[in-house]
Short mmCIF file of C-alpha atoms and ligand atoms in Angstrom, two decimals:
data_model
loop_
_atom_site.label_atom_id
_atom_site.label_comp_id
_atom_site.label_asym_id
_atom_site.label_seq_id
_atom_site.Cartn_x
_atom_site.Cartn_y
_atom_site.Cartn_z
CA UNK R 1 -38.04 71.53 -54.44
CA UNK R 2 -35.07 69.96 -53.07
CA UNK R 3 -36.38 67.53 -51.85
CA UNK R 4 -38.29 66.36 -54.62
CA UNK R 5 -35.22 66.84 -56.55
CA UNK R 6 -33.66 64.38 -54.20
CA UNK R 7 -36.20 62.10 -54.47
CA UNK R 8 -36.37 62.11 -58.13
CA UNK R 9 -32.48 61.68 -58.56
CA UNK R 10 -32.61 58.63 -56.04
CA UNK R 11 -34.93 56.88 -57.89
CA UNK R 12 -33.01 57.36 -61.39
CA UNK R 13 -30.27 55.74 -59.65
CA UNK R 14 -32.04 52.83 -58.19
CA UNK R 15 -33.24 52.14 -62.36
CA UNK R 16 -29.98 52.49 -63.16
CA UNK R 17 -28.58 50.25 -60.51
CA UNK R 18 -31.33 47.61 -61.85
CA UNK R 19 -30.41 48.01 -65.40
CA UNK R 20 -26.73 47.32 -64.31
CA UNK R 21 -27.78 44.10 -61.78
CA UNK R 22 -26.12 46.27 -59.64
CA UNK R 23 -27.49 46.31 -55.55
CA UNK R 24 -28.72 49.80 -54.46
CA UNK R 25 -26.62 49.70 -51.64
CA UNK R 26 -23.47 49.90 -53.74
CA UNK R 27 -24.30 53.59 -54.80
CA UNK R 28 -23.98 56.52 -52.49
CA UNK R 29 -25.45 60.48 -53.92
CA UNK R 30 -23.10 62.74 -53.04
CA UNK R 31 -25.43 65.95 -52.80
CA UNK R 32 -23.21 68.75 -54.46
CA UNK R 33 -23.66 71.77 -52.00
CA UNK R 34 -21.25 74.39 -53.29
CA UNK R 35 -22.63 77.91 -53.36
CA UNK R 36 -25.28 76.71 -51.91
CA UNK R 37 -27.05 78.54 -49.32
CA UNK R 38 -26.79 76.68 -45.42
CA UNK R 39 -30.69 76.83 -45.71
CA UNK R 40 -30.64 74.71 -48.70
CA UNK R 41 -28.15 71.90 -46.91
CA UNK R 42 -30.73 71.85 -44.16
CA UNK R 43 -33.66 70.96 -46.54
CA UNK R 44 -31.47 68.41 -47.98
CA UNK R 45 -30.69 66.96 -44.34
CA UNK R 46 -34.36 66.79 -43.55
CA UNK R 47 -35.10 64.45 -45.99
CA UNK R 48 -32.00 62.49 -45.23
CA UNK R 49 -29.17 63.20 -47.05
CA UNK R 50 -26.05 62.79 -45.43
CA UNK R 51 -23.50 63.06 -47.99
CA UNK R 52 -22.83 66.48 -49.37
CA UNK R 53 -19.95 67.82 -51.90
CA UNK R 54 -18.10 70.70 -51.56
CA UNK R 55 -14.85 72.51 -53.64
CA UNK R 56 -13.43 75.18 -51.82
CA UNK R 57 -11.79 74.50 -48.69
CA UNK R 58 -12.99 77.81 -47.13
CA UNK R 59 -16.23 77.14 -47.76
CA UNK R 60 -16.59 73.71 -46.76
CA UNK R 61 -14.53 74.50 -43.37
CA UNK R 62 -17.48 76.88 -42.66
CA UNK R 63 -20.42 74.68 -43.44
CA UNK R 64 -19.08 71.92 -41.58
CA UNK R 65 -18.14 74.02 -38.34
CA UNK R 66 -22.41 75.14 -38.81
CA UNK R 67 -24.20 72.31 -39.76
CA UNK R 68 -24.59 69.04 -37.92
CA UNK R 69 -21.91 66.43 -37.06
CA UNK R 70 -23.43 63.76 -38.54
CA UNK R 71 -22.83 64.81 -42.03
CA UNK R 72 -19.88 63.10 -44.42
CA UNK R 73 -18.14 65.93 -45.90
CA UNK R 74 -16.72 65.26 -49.20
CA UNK R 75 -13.91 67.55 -50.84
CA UNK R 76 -13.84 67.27 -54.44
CA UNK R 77 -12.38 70.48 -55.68
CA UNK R 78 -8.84 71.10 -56.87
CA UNK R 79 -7.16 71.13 -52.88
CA UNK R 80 -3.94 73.79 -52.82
CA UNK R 81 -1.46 72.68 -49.70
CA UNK R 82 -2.07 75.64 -47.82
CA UNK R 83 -5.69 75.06 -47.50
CA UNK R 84 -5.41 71.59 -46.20
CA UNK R 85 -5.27 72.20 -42.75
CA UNK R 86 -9.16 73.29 -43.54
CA UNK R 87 -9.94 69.93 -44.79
CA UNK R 88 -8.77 67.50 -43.12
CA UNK R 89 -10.09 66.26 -39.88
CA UNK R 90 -13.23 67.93 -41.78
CA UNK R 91 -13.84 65.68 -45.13
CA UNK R 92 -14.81 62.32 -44.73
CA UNK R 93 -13.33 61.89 -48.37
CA UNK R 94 -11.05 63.83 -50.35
CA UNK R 95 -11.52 63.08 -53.69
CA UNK R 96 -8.64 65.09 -55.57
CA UNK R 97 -5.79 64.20 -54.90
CA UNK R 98 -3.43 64.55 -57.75
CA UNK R 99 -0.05 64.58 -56.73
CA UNK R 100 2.82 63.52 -54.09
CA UNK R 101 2.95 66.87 -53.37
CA UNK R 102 -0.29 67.44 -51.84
CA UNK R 103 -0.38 64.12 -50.57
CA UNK R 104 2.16 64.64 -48.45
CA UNK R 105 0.68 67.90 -47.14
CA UNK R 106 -2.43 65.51 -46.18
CA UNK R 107 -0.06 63.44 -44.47
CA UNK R 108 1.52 65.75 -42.16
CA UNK R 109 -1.58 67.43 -41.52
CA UNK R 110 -3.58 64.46 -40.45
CA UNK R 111 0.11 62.97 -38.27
CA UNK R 112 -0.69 66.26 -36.70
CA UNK R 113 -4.28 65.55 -35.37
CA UNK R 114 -3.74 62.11 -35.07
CA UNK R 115 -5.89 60.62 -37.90
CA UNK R 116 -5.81 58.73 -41.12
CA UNK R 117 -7.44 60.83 -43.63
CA UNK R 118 -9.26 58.95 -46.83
CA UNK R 119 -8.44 59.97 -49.81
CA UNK R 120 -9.42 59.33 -53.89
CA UNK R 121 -6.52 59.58 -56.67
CA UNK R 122 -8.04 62.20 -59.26
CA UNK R 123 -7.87 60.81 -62.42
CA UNK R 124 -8.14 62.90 -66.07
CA UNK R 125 -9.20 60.53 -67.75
CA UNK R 126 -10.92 62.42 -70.96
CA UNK R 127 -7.08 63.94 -71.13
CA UNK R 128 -8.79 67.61 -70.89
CA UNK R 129 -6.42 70.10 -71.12
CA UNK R 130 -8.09 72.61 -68.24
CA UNK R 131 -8.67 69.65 -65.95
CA UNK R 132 -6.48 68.23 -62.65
CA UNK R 133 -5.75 64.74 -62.43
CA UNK R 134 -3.30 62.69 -63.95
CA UNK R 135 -3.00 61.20 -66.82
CA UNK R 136 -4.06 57.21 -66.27
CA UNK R 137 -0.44 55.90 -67.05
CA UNK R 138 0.84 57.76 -63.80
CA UNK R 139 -1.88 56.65 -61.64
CA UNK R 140 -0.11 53.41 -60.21
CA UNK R 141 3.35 54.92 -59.29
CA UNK R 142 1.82 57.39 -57.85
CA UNK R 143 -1.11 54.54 -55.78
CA UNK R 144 2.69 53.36 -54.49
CA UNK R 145 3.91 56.03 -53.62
CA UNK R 146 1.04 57.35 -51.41
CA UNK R 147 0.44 54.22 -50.46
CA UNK R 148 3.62 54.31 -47.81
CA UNK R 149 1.97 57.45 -46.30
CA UNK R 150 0.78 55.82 -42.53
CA UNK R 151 -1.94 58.42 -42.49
CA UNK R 152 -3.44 57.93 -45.88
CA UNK R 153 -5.56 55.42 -46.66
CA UNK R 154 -6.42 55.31 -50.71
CA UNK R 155 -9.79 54.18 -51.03
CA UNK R 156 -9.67 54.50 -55.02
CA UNK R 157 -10.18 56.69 -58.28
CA UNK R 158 -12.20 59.84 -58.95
CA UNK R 159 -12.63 61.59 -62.72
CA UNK R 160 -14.54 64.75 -64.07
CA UNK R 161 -15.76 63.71 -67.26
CA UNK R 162 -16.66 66.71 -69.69
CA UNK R 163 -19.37 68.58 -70.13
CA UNK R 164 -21.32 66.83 -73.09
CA UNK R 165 -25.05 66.97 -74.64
CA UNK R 166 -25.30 63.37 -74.73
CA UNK R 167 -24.44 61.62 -71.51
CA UNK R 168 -23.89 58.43 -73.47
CA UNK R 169 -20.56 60.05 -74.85
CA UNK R 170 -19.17 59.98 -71.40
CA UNK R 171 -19.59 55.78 -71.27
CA UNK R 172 -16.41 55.09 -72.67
CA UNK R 173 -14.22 57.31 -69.76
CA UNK R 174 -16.39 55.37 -67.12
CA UNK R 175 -15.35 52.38 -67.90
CA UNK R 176 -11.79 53.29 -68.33
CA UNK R 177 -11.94 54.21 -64.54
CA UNK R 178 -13.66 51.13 -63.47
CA UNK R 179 -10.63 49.28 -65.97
CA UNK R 180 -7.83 51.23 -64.53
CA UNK R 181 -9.52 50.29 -60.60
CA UNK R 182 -9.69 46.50 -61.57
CA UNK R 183 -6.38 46.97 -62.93
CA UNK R 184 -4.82 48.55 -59.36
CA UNK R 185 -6.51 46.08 -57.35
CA UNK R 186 -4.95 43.49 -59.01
CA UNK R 187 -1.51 44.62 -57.94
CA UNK R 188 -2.68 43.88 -54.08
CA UNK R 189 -0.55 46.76 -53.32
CA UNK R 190 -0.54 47.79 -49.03
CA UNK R 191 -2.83 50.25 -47.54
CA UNK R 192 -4.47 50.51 -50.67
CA UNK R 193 -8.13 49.37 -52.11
CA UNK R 194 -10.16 50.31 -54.96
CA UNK R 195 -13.57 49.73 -53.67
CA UNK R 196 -14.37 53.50 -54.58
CA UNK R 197 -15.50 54.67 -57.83
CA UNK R 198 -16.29 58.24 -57.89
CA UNK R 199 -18.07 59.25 -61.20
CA UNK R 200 -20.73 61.12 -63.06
CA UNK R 201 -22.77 64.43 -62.39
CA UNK R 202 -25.88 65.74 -62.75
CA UNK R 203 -25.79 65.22 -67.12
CA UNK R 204 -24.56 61.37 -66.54
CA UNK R 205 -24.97 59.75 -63.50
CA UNK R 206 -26.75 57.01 -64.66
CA UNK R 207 -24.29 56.15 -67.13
CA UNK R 208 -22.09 56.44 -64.40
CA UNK R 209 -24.08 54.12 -62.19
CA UNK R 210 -24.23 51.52 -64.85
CA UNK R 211 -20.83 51.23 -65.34
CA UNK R 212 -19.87 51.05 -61.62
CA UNK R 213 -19.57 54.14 -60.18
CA UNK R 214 -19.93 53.95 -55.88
CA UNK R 215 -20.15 57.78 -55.50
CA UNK R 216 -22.03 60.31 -57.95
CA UNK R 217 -21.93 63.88 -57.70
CA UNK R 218 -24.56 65.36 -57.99
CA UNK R 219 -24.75 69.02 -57.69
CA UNK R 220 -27.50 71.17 -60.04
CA UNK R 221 -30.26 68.05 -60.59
CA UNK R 222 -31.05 68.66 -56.69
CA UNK R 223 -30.06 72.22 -55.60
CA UNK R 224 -30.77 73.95 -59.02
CA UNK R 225 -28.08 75.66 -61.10
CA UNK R 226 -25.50 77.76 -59.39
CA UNK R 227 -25.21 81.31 -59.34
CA UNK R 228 -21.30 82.32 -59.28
CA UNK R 229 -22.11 86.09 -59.02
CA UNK R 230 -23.39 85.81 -55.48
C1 PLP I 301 -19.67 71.03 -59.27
C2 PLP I 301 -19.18 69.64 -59.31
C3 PLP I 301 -20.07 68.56 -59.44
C4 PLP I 301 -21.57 68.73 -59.62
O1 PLP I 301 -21.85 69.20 -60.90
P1 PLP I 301 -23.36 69.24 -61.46
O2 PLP I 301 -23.20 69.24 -62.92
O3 PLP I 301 -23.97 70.50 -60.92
O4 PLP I 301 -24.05 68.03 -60.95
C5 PLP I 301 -19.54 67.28 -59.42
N1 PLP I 301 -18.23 67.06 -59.29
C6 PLP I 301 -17.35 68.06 -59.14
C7 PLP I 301 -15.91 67.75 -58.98
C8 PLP I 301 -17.79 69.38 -59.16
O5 PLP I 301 -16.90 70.37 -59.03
#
């Protein structure tokens, strides 16, 4: 079934994509793994996904250290600086980070094994109370402040749009992320690009695609819904 799933998602992209006059290649399907049994993951690797999401530090520490080294880890849960040692050397992309605080925790960690760690500035863009991220008026201060980090790279913006019935509802924060990326890019600040769009799930990817997201999230379209009781 995953696999199918898979299949099924990666062609609704590649419409999307075409709808936009967007190239295929510009979109990556971030396979959302969490709670997700390791048995699962390998089903998804088999039929050559190499991209999976996960949001607990724990959790993605332990699939990681089990499954095979050619997969890109991406961390896209809310990241608390005592679980960061977990993550990086581990995530190929962390894509919530929200504050100077935790940035800096990134930064020491990854001095400490001798890496530059690539990260995404969280953005709440829908202004949800319950959700990280900042608010889009803080995002550049904070692109400059980061951005004098030597073992950060900022590779651009992530959001969590809310949950709605009509995925056409979420259009409007999409392309207030793509704005607010143009908009940073155009500053030319250091060690900083934008190429990175990280938007839309499993109820509005393709709105997502069409209005420029690089990375979707995709989580219950391919591995089913989740079961939190387990
Ligand atoms: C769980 C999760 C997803 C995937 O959600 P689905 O609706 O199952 O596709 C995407 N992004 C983040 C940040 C998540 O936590």
């Amino acid at each position: 079934m995953v696999k199918e799933n898979l299949q099924k998602v990666e062609e609704n992209i590649t419409a999307a994509c075409k709808r936009a006059g967007r190239k295929r290649d510009e979109v990556t399907l971030i396979a959302v793994s969490k709670t997700k049994p390791i048995e699962m993951i390998v089903e998804a690797y088999e039929a050559g996904k190499r991209d999976f999401g996960e949001n607990k530090a724990q959790e993605m520490k332990d699939k990681h250290d089990t499954l095979a080294d050619d997969i890109n880890w991406h961390f896209i849960g809310h990241l608390q600086t005592n679980k960061v040692k977990y993550v990086v050397g581990r995530a190929s992309l962390i894509h919530s980070v929200d504050s100077y605080h935790l940035a800096e925790a990134i930064e020491k960690e990854s001095a400490k094994k001798n890496l530059i760690s690539d990260i995404l500035i969280e953005v709440n863009v829908a202004h949800e109370e319950s959700k990280f991220g900042l608010e889009t008026d803080e995002v550049e201060q904070l692109v400059r402040e980061i951005s004098k980090l030597s073992h950060i790279r900022i590779k651009g913006l992530m959001t969590i749009a809310p949950y709605v019935e009509n995925a056409e509802e979420n259009r409007k924060i999409f392309r207030e992320l793509k704005a607010l990326s143009v908009d940073i890019s155009s500053k030319n600040i250091d060690n900083v690009s934008m190429d990175v769009l990280s938007m839309g799930m499993t109820g509005d990817y393709e709105v997502a695609v069409e209005e420029g997201a690089t990375l979707v999230r995709v989580g219950t379209g391919i591995f089913g819904e989740r079961d939190y009781s387990i």
